[in-house]
């Protein structure tokens, strides 16, 4: 039954975390309530994808294995930002991005080949830890693709932006929001599935 429960709980937890994200963004950065429906949809899709693959790959799910699974995805998004900085040279400035007042479509396009390669490598690494077959790898690749497309595209462009020392806090804000988003998501999922998670002494991934 976890093949049904976990995607559903993951989707609900993702929507809740997106709602909290909009609230935190409104308080600390700017008002994004106008895009709430899109945020809720993105959160639900990402959440359902991660919940689905977790239920598929982990034979005896526990709260600990769930937190480790989420930490791996968050760590990979952080690594995507590092790869972007190492691979790219800046082609624009923070000021130009703020003045544009919209998604950095051109930068996302420039970064896309590296983003696609990283997504494949991300799926391969996670599969190395969890997957047991090619269908499992395909499921992980789908989840990674969804996560990168809906959460990671801005992260993939960091290396293309000239970020002076006085503006480094903006990058920290970005990763802080991603971390907060995941913490809320992971906690809500555990609250929804606490009766179906194992709390014994047996070690799991």
XYZ file of N, CA and C in Angstrom:
615
model
N 0.813 -1.224 0.000
C 0.000 0.000 0.000
C 0.847 1.274 0.000
N 2.133 1.165 0.416
C 2.955 2.371 0.456
C 3.162 2.956 -0.941
N 2.995 2.130 -1.988
C 3.113 2.627 -3.358
C 2.022 3.637 -3.668
N 0.916 3.581 -2.918
C -0.175 4.541 -3.093
C -0.100 5.628 -2.037
N 0.143 5.220 -0.782
C 0.147 6.181 0.326
C 1.273 7.200 0.209
N 2.474 6.730 -0.075
C 3.615 7.624 -0.037
C 3.555 8.730 -1.104
N 3.174 8.431 -2.348
C 3.020 9.538 -3.308
C 1.927 10.528 -2.884
N 0.824 10.003 -2.343
C -0.260 10.893 -1.914
C 0.189 11.776 -0.752
N 0.821 11.159 0.250
C 1.307 11.937 1.390
C 2.412 12.888 0.959
N 3.276 12.428 0.048
C 4.326 13.300 -0.462
C 3.761 14.496 -1.201
N 2.727 14.282 -1.995
C 2.102 15.385 -2.710
C 1.481 16.399 -1.769
N 0.786 15.908 -0.735
C 0.175 16.819 0.241
C 1.248 17.565 1.021
N 2.276 16.846 1.448
C 3.365 17.493 2.181
C 4.068 18.532 1.304
N 4.226 18.236 0.019
C 4.840 19.189 -0.887
C 4.017 20.454 -1.047
N 2.698 20.306 -1.107
C 1.826 21.472 -1.216
C 1.893 22.326 0.053
N 1.925 21.666 1.209
C 2.030 22.404 2.479
C 3.353 23.160 2.539
N 4.433 22.501 2.134
C 5.743 23.160 2.178
C 5.786 24.340 1.204
N 5.114 24.220 0.062
C 5.054 25.335 -0.883
C 4.296 26.512 -0.289
N 3.245 26.225 0.455
C 2.482 27.285 1.126
C 3.350 28.005 2.151
N 4.101 27.234 2.927
C 5.013 27.830 3.914
C 6.104 28.626 3.199
N 6.584 28.099 2.079
C 7.593 28.799 1.284
C 7.084 30.179 0.857
N 5.846 30.242 0.372
C 5.277 31.521 -0.059
C 5.194 32.495 1.108
N 4.838 31.990 2.279
C 4.729 32.827 3.472
C 6.092 33.365 3.891
N 7.109 32.489 3.937
C 8.457 32.903 4.322
C 9.028 33.877 3.298
N 8.798 33.604 2.015
C 9.282 34.489 0.951
C 8.644 35.867 1.074
N 7.378 35.909 1.428
C 6.670 37.176 1.595
C 7.265 37.983 2.743
N 7.623 37.301 3.832
C 8.150 37.985 5.009
C 9.563 38.515 4.778
N 10.427 37.697 4.197
C 11.845 38.027 4.138
C 12.315 38.589 2.797
N 11.563 38.330 1.713
C 12.055 38.774 0.407
C 11.013 39.625 -0.314
N 9.943 39.021 -0.795
C 8.915 39.765 -1.533
C 7.621 38.963 -1.575
N 6.561 39.631 -1.964
C 5.239 39.017 -2.055
C 5.147 38.166 -3.325
N 4.918 36.858 -3.145
C 4.739 35.974 -4.308
C 3.397 35.230 -4.221
N 2.458 35.769 -3.438
C 1.162 35.096 -3.293
C 0.420 35.007 -4.618
N 0.722 35.896 -5.550
C 0.049 35.859 -6.856
C 0.346 34.564 -7.609
N 1.456 33.899 -7.270
C 1.824 32.658 -7.952
C 1.557 31.431 -7.086
N 0.650 31.569 -6.113
C 0.431 30.494 -5.150
C -0.017 29.196 -5.820
N -0.932 29.274 -6.779
C -1.425 28.049 -7.411
C -0.294 27.296 -8.114
N 0.571 28.033 -8.811
C 1.713 27.398 -9.473
C 2.663 26.795 -8.450
N 2.875 27.497 -7.344
C 3.750 26.988 -6.289
C 3.179 25.706 -5.673
N 1.882 25.714 -5.418
C 1.242 24.528 -4.838
C 1.349 23.336 -5.779
N 1.133 23.588 -7.075
C 1.227 22.503 -8.054
C 2.646 21.959 -8.122
N 3.629 22.863 -8.167
C 5.025 22.425 -8.226
C 5.408 21.652 -6.967
N 4.975 22.150 -5.808
C 5.279 21.459 -4.561
C 4.657 20.080 -4.503
N 3.420 19.983 -4.947
C 2.739 18.689 -4.929
C 3.401 17.688 -5.878
N 3.802 18.147 -7.059
C 4.439 17.249 -8.033
C 5.799 16.768 -7.524
N 6.613 17.711 -7.019
C 7.914 17.322 -6.466
C 7.741 16.375 -5.278
N 6.818 16.734 -4.394
C 6.594 15.917 -3.211
C 6.115 14.521 -3.536
N 5.202 14.420 -4.496
C 4.702 13.100 -4.889
C 5.807 12.268 -5.528
N 6.675 12.905 -6.305
C 7.757 12.178 -6.973
C 8.736 11.593 -5.965
N 9.120 12.400 -4.988
C 10.074 11.914 -3.984
C 9.423 10.849 -3.107
N 8.175 11.073 -2.705
C 7.476 10.071 -1.910
C 7.310 8.762 -2.655
N 7.020 8.846 -3.943
C 6.850 7.642 -4.765
C 8.135 6.828 -4.844
N 9.252 7.507 -5.147
C 10.504 6.768 -5.283
C 10.990 6.237 -3.931
N 10.722 6.961 -2.861
C 11.097 6.472 -1.534
C 10.375 5.163 -1.227
N 9.074 5.135 -1.475
C 8.310 3.919 -1.245
C 8.731 2.785 -2.157
N 9.186 3.133 -3.348
C 9.610 2.125 -4.312
C 10.967 1.520 -3.960
N 11.870 2.339 -3.445
C 13.255 1.920 -3.272
C 13.614 1.422 -1.877
N 12.890 1.867 -0.866
C 13.240 1.516 0.518
C 12.267 0.448 1.013
N 12.806 -0.751 1.277
C 11.949 -1.886 1.625
C 11.280 -1.719 2.987
N 11.989 -1.164 3.948
C 11.456 -0.998 5.295
C 11.594 0.480 5.682
N 10.670 1.324 5.238
C 10.816 2.770 5.435
C 10.771 3.152 6.920
N 11.615 4.071 7.296
C 11.636 4.604 8.656
C 11.777 6.113 8.581
N 11.575 6.775 9.722
C 11.754 8.223 9.749
C 13.197 8.582 9.422
N 14.136 7.797 9.933
C 15.542 8.072 9.668
C 15.902 7.917 8.208
N 15.422 6.840 7.593
C 15.729 6.639 6.174
C 15.062 7.703 5.311
N 13.899 8.167 5.733
C 13.218 9.242 5.012
C 14.026 10.536 5.075
N 14.540 10.875 6.251
C 15.329 12.097 6.396
C 16.631 11.998 5.597
N 17.259 10.833 5.607
C 18.481 10.659 4.831
C 18.204 10.755 3.331
N 17.081 10.206 2.908
C 16.709 10.258 1.487
C 16.524 11.709 1.053
N 15.838 12.488 1.870
C 15.635 13.904 1.553
C 16.945 14.670 1.583
N 17.794 14.378 2.557
C 19.077 15.082 2.662
C 19.924 14.858 1.409
N 19.829 13.670 0.828
C 20.586 13.377 -0.381
C 20.136 14.268 -1.532
N 18.832 14.442 -1.690
C 18.323 15.303 -2.756
C 18.725 16.762 -2.528
N 18.611 17.229 -1.286
C 18.990 18.613 -0.994
C 20.479 18.816 -1.232
N 21.293 17.844 -0.807
C 22.726 17.933 -1.042
C 23.068 17.988 -2.515
N 22.325 17.254 -3.325
C 22.574 17.270 -4.766
C 22.233 18.631 -5.377
N 21.194 19.285 -4.869
C 20.886 20.635 -5.362
C 21.996 21.606 -4.989
N 22.551 21.455 -3.789
C 23.689 22.273 -3.404
C 24.890 22.011 -4.306
N 25.104 20.750 -4.644
C 26.201 20.395 -5.538
C 25.990 20.982 -6.936
N 24.745 21.052 -7.374
C 24.440 21.671 -8.667
C 24.903 23.127 -8.681
N 24.650 23.844 -7.593
C 25.117 25.225 -7.501
C 26.628 25.315 -7.563
N 27.320 24.393 -6.878
C 28.781 24.392 -6.897
C 29.309 24.094 -8.291
N 28.718 23.124 -8.966
C 29.130 22.791 -10.332
C 28.946 24.001 -11.250
N 27.843 24.719 -11.080
C 27.584 25.908 -11.899
C 28.684 26.946 -11.709
N 29.094 27.162 -10.473
C 30.150 28.138 -10.185
C 31.473 27.696 -10.797
N 31.763 26.403 -10.736
C 33.037 25.893 -11.241
C 33.103 25.865 -12.773
N 31.957 25.635 -13.418
C 31.942 25.445 -14.872
C 31.790 26.757 -15.634
N 30.942 27.665 -15.126
C 30.575 28.854 -15.894
C 31.370 30.085 -15.490
N 31.450 31.027 -16.432
C 31.943 32.377 -16.180
C 30.743 33.321 -16.161
N 30.753 34.320 -15.278
C 29.619 35.249 -15.212
C 29.401 35.997 -16.519
N 28.132 36.149 -16.892
C 27.780 36.899 -18.107
C 26.799 38.026 -17.796
N 26.359 38.132 -16.554
C 25.444 39.199 -16.162
C 25.654 39.507 -14.686
N 24.895 40.458 -14.189
C 25.059 40.894 -12.803
C 23.761 40.720 -12.021
N 23.901 40.751 -10.715
C 22.724 40.702 -9.851
C 21.778 41.850 -10.172
N 22.348 43.047 -10.382
C 21.522 44.220 -10.671
C 20.696 44.049 -11.934
N 21.296 43.450 -12.958
C 20.574 43.231 -14.215
C 19.445 42.232 -14.022
N 19.683 41.198 -13.223
C 18.631 40.215 -12.963
C 17.468 40.834 -12.214
N 17.780 41.661 -11.218
C 16.717 42.319 -10.449
C 15.928 43.267 -11.334
N 16.638 43.992 -12.210
C 15.967 44.937 -13.115
C 15.072 44.218 -14.109
N 15.462 43.003 -14.510
C 14.661 42.238 -15.468
C 13.329 41.819 -14.872
N 13.286 41.613 -13.563
C 12.048 41.315 -12.838
C 11.290 40.142 -13.455
N 12.005 39.044 -13.687
C 11.371 37.854 -14.250
C 12.341 36.686 -14.235
N 11.877 35.517 -14.620
C 12.751 34.335 -14.656
C 13.913 34.540 -15.625
N 15.112 34.114 -15.259
C 16.275 34.309 -16.137
C 16.301 33.285 -17.260
N 15.372 33.411 -18.199
C 15.214 32.413 -19.257
C 16.464 32.201 -20.085
N 17.150 33.291 -20.440
C 18.355 33.160 -21.263
C 19.446 32.413 -20.504
N 19.601 32.720 -19.220
C 20.626 32.049 -18.420
C 20.301 30.568 -18.241
N 19.039 30.272 -18.037
C 18.625 28.868 -17.899
C 18.951 28.102 -19.178
N 18.721 28.739 -20.329
C 19.048 28.101 -21.599
C 20.541 27.854 -21.750
N 21.360 28.829 -21.355
C 22.810 28.667 -21.421
C 23.285 27.510 -20.536
N 22.641 27.381 -19.381
C 23.069 26.369 -18.424
C 22.499 24.989 -18.711
N 21.547 24.894 -19.615
C 20.788 23.657 -19.784
C 21.641 22.422 -20.103
N 22.653 22.501 -20.978
C 23.450 21.293 -21.216
C 24.096 20.750 -19.942
N 24.659 21.642 -19.135
C 25.259 21.214 -17.868
C 24.176 20.722 -16.910
N 23.035 21.400 -16.890
C 21.935 20.989 -16.023
C 21.456 19.590 -16.374
N 21.315 19.312 -17.666
C 20.861 17.993 -18.105
C 21.871 16.912 -17.731
N 23.161 17.196 -17.963
C 24.198 16.221 -17.621
C 24.235 15.983 -16.115
N 24.081 17.056 -15.353
C 24.092 16.910 -13.892
C 22.898 16.093 -13.422
N 21.732 16.311 -14.016
C 20.541 15.557 -13.629
C 20.746 14.063 -13.849
N 21.347 13.709 -14.958
C 21.644 12.308 -15.239
C 22.637 11.749 -14.221
N 23.667 12.529 -13.904
C 24.656 12.087 -12.920
C 24.023 11.979 -11.531
N 23.144 12.902 -11.211
C 22.425 12.876 -9.942
C 21.615 11.597 -9.798
N 20.891 11.244 -10.855
C 20.094 10.017 -10.837
C 20.988 8.796 -10.716
N 22.140 8.819 -11.387
C 23.066 7.683 -11.319
C 23.611 7.514 -9.907
N 23.944 8.621 -9.248
C 24.483 8.550 -7.895
C 23.445 8.038 -6.903
N 22.231 8.589 -6.978
C 21.179 8.148 -6.066
C 20.832 6.685 -6.334
N 20.829 6.302 -7.598
C 20.548 4.907 -7.941
C 21.639 3.985 -7.422
N 22.877 4.478 -7.406
C 23.984 3.687 -6.879
C 23.736 3.319 -5.419
N 23.082 4.219 -4.693
C 22.810 3.993 -3.272
C 21.540 3.167 -3.071
N 20.504 3.437 -3.870
C 19.185 2.883 -3.584
C 18.650 1.896 -4.614
N 18.900 2.141 -5.887
C 18.187 1.385 -6.922
C 18.722 -0.042 -7.048
N 17.832 -0.930 -7.481
C 18.185 -2.345 -7.628
C 17.934 -2.859 -9.048
N 17.456 -2.004 -9.941
C 17.167 -2.447 -11.304
C 17.073 -1.231 -12.207
N 17.050 -1.476 -13.519
C 16.898 -0.387 -14.476
C 15.566 0.342 -14.326
N 14.437 -0.345 -14.075
C 13.197 0.389 -13.816
C 13.305 1.326 -12.612
N 14.041 0.896 -11.588
C 14.256 1.766 -10.436
C 15.054 3.004 -10.844
N 16.091 2.790 -11.672
C 16.877 3.930 -12.159
C 15.990 4.898 -12.941
N 15.106 4.363 -13.771
C 14.206 5.218 -14.550
C 13.312 6.048 -13.631
N 12.837 5.442 -12.545
C 11.995 6.159 -11.587
C 12.791 7.272 -10.906
N 14.027 6.967 -10.516
C 14.870 7.975 -9.880
C 15.186 9.103 -10.853
N 15.468 8.761 -12.104
C 15.749 9.788 -13.109
C 14.546 10.705 -13.308
N 13.343 10.144 -13.306
C 12.143 10.956 -13.441
C 12.004 11.907 -12.256
N 12.216 11.395 -11.041
C 12.111 12.237 -9.847
C 13.169 13.337 -9.862
N 14.397 13.005 -10.239
C 15.463 14.009 -10.315
C 15.137 15.071 -11.360
N 14.609 14.654 -12.492
C 14.256 15.601 -13.555
C 13.175 16.568 -13.084
N 12.180 16.037 -12.419
C 11.103 16.886 -11.895
C 11.660 17.888 -10.892
N 12.503 17.403 -9.982
C 13.051 18.275 -8.936
C 13.919 19.376 -9.531
N 14.765 19.027 -10.480
C 15.647 20.034 -11.084
C 14.840 21.032 -11.909
N 13.869 20.553 -12.671
C 13.075 21.454 -13.506
C 12.241 22.428 -12.679
N 11.727 21.964 -11.550
C 10.827 22.803 -10.764
C 11.523 23.566 -9.643
N 12.692 23.084 -9.200
C 13.383 23.743 -8.097
C 14.820 24.153 -8.422
N 15.446 23.478 -9.372
C 16.874 23.646 -9.545
C 17.343 24.544 -10.669
N 16.457 25.040 -11.515
C 16.912 25.807 -12.677
C 17.584 27.117 -12.277
N 17.045 27.802 -11.286
C 17.703 29.029 -10.823
C 19.057 28.717 -10.200
N 19.145 27.595 -9.493
C 20.418 27.197 -8.882
C 21.453 26.927 -9.965
N 21.016 26.355 -11.070
C 21.952 26.007 -12.150
C 22.569 27.227 -12.813
N 22.001 28.417 -12.615
C 22.510 29.626 -13.274
C 23.419 30.460 -12.376
N 23.670 30.009 -11.161
C 24.439 30.825 -10.215
C 25.797 31.217 -10.785
N 26.473 30.273 -11.450
C 27.794 30.561 -11.976
C 27.809 31.563 -13.123
N 26.660 31.830 -13.708
C 26.559 32.780 -14.811
C 26.328 34.212 -14.336
N 26.224 34.383 -13.032
C 25.922 35.700 -12.467
C 27.114 36.189 -11.646
N 27.518 37.402 -11.905
C 28.593 38.023 -11.122
C 28.005 38.460 -9.785
N 28.446 37.800 -8.722
C 27.885 38.052 -7.397
C 28.961 38.675 -6.514
N 28.884 39.986 -6.264
C 29.874 40.628 -5.392
C 29.703 40.160 -3.947
N 30.711 40.397 -3.158
C 30.665 39.962 -1.761
C 29.467 40.507 -1.008
N 29.042 41.714 -1.350
C 27.922 42.330 -0.648
C 26.588 41.672 -0.982
N 26.563 40.840 -2.026
C 25.313 40.207 -2.448
C 25.303 38.699 -2.234
N 26.337 38.181 -1.589
C 26.397 36.741 -1.344
C 25.201 36.277 -0.512
N 24.673 37.175 0.311
C 23.528 36.818 1.144
C 22.330 36.372 0.301
N 22.248 36.844 -0.948
C 21.136 36.428 -1.810
C 21.236 34.938 -2.149
N 22.455 34.461 -2.362
C 22.655 33.033 -2.620
C 22.336 32.234 -1.356
N 22.759 32.750 -0.211
C 22.466 32.077 1.050
C 20.961 32.034 1.295
N 20.264 33.102 0.929
C 18.806 33.120 1.043
C 18.175 32.038 0.175
N 18.685 31.905 -1.042
C 18.151 30.906 -1.961
C 18.278 29.506 -1.377
N 19.469 29.168 -0.905
C 19.661 27.834 -0.345
C 18.948 27.675 0.993
N 18.835 28.775 1.744
C 18.072 28.720 2.991
C 16.609 28.411 2.741
N 16.055 28.996 1.675
C 14.663 28.724 1.317
C 14.479 27.279 0.865
N 15.437 26.765 0.082
C 15.358 25.373 -0.358
C 15.418 24.436 0.850
N 16.314 24.726 1.791
C 16.432 23.900 2.988
C 15.162 23.958 3.821
N 14.612 25.169 4.015
C 13.374 25.304 4.783
C 12.226 24.571 4.101
N 12.159 24.667 2.782
C 11.133 23.972 2.010
C 11.197 22.477 2.271
N 12.411 21.927 2.261
C 12.554 20.489 2.450
C 12.295 20.075 3.892
N 12.708 20.880 4.850
C 12.477 20.532 6.252
C 10.986 20.447 6.553
N 10.230 21.426 6.045
C 8.776 21.392 6.240
C 8.184 20.171 5.551
N 8.620 19.930 4.318
C 8.132 18.783 3.547
C 8.393 17.467 4.279
N 9.628 17.273 4.723
C 9.987 16.025 5.397
C 9.203 15.852 6.682
N 9.030 16.941 7.442
C 8.311 16.860 8.714
C 6.831 16.554 8.505
N 6.214 17.194 7.520
C 4.791 16.947 7.265
C 4.576 15.517 6.790
N 5.480 15.012 5.953
C 5.367 13.626 5.489
C 5.436 12.658 6.669
N 6.384 12.876 7.573
C 6.502 12.006 8.750
C 5.230 12.076 9.590
N 4.682 13.276 9.749
C 3.448 13.417 10.533
C 2.300 12.652 9.880
N 2.243 12.675 8.560
C 1.166 11.978 7.856
C 1.354 10.468 7.861
N 2.610 10.025 7.837
C 2.902 8.596 7.674
C 3.501 7.956 8.922
N 3.401 8.605 10.069
C 4.105 8.106 11.255
C 3.663 6.696 11.643
N 2.430 6.339 11.370
C 1.963 4.993 11.717
C 2.503 3.934 10.757
N 2.972 4.353 9.610
C 3.447 3.401 8.602
C 4.969 3.369 8.482
N 5.653 4.158 9.310
C 7.110 4.161 9.318
C 7.615 3.270 10.455
N 8.727 2.612 10.230
C 9.255 1.674 11.206
C 10.214 2.410 12.155
N 10.153 2.024 13.413
C 10.990 2.676 14.419
C 11.807 1.660 15.203
N 12.076 0.522 14.574
C 12.860 -0.515 15.246
C 14.340 -0.218 15.169
N 15.130 -1.173 15.604
C 16.573 -0.985 15.663
C 17.257 -1.364 14.358
N 16.530 -2.011 13.453
C 17.134 -2.435 12.198
C 17.553 -1.240 11.362
N 18.789 -1.277 10.882
C 19.307 -0.163 10.096
C 18.852 -0.274 8.661
N 18.434 0.859 8.129
C 18.009 0.920 6.737
C 18.760 2.055 6.052
N 18.687 2.109 4.734
C 19.309 3.192 3.977
C 18.681 4.517 4.350
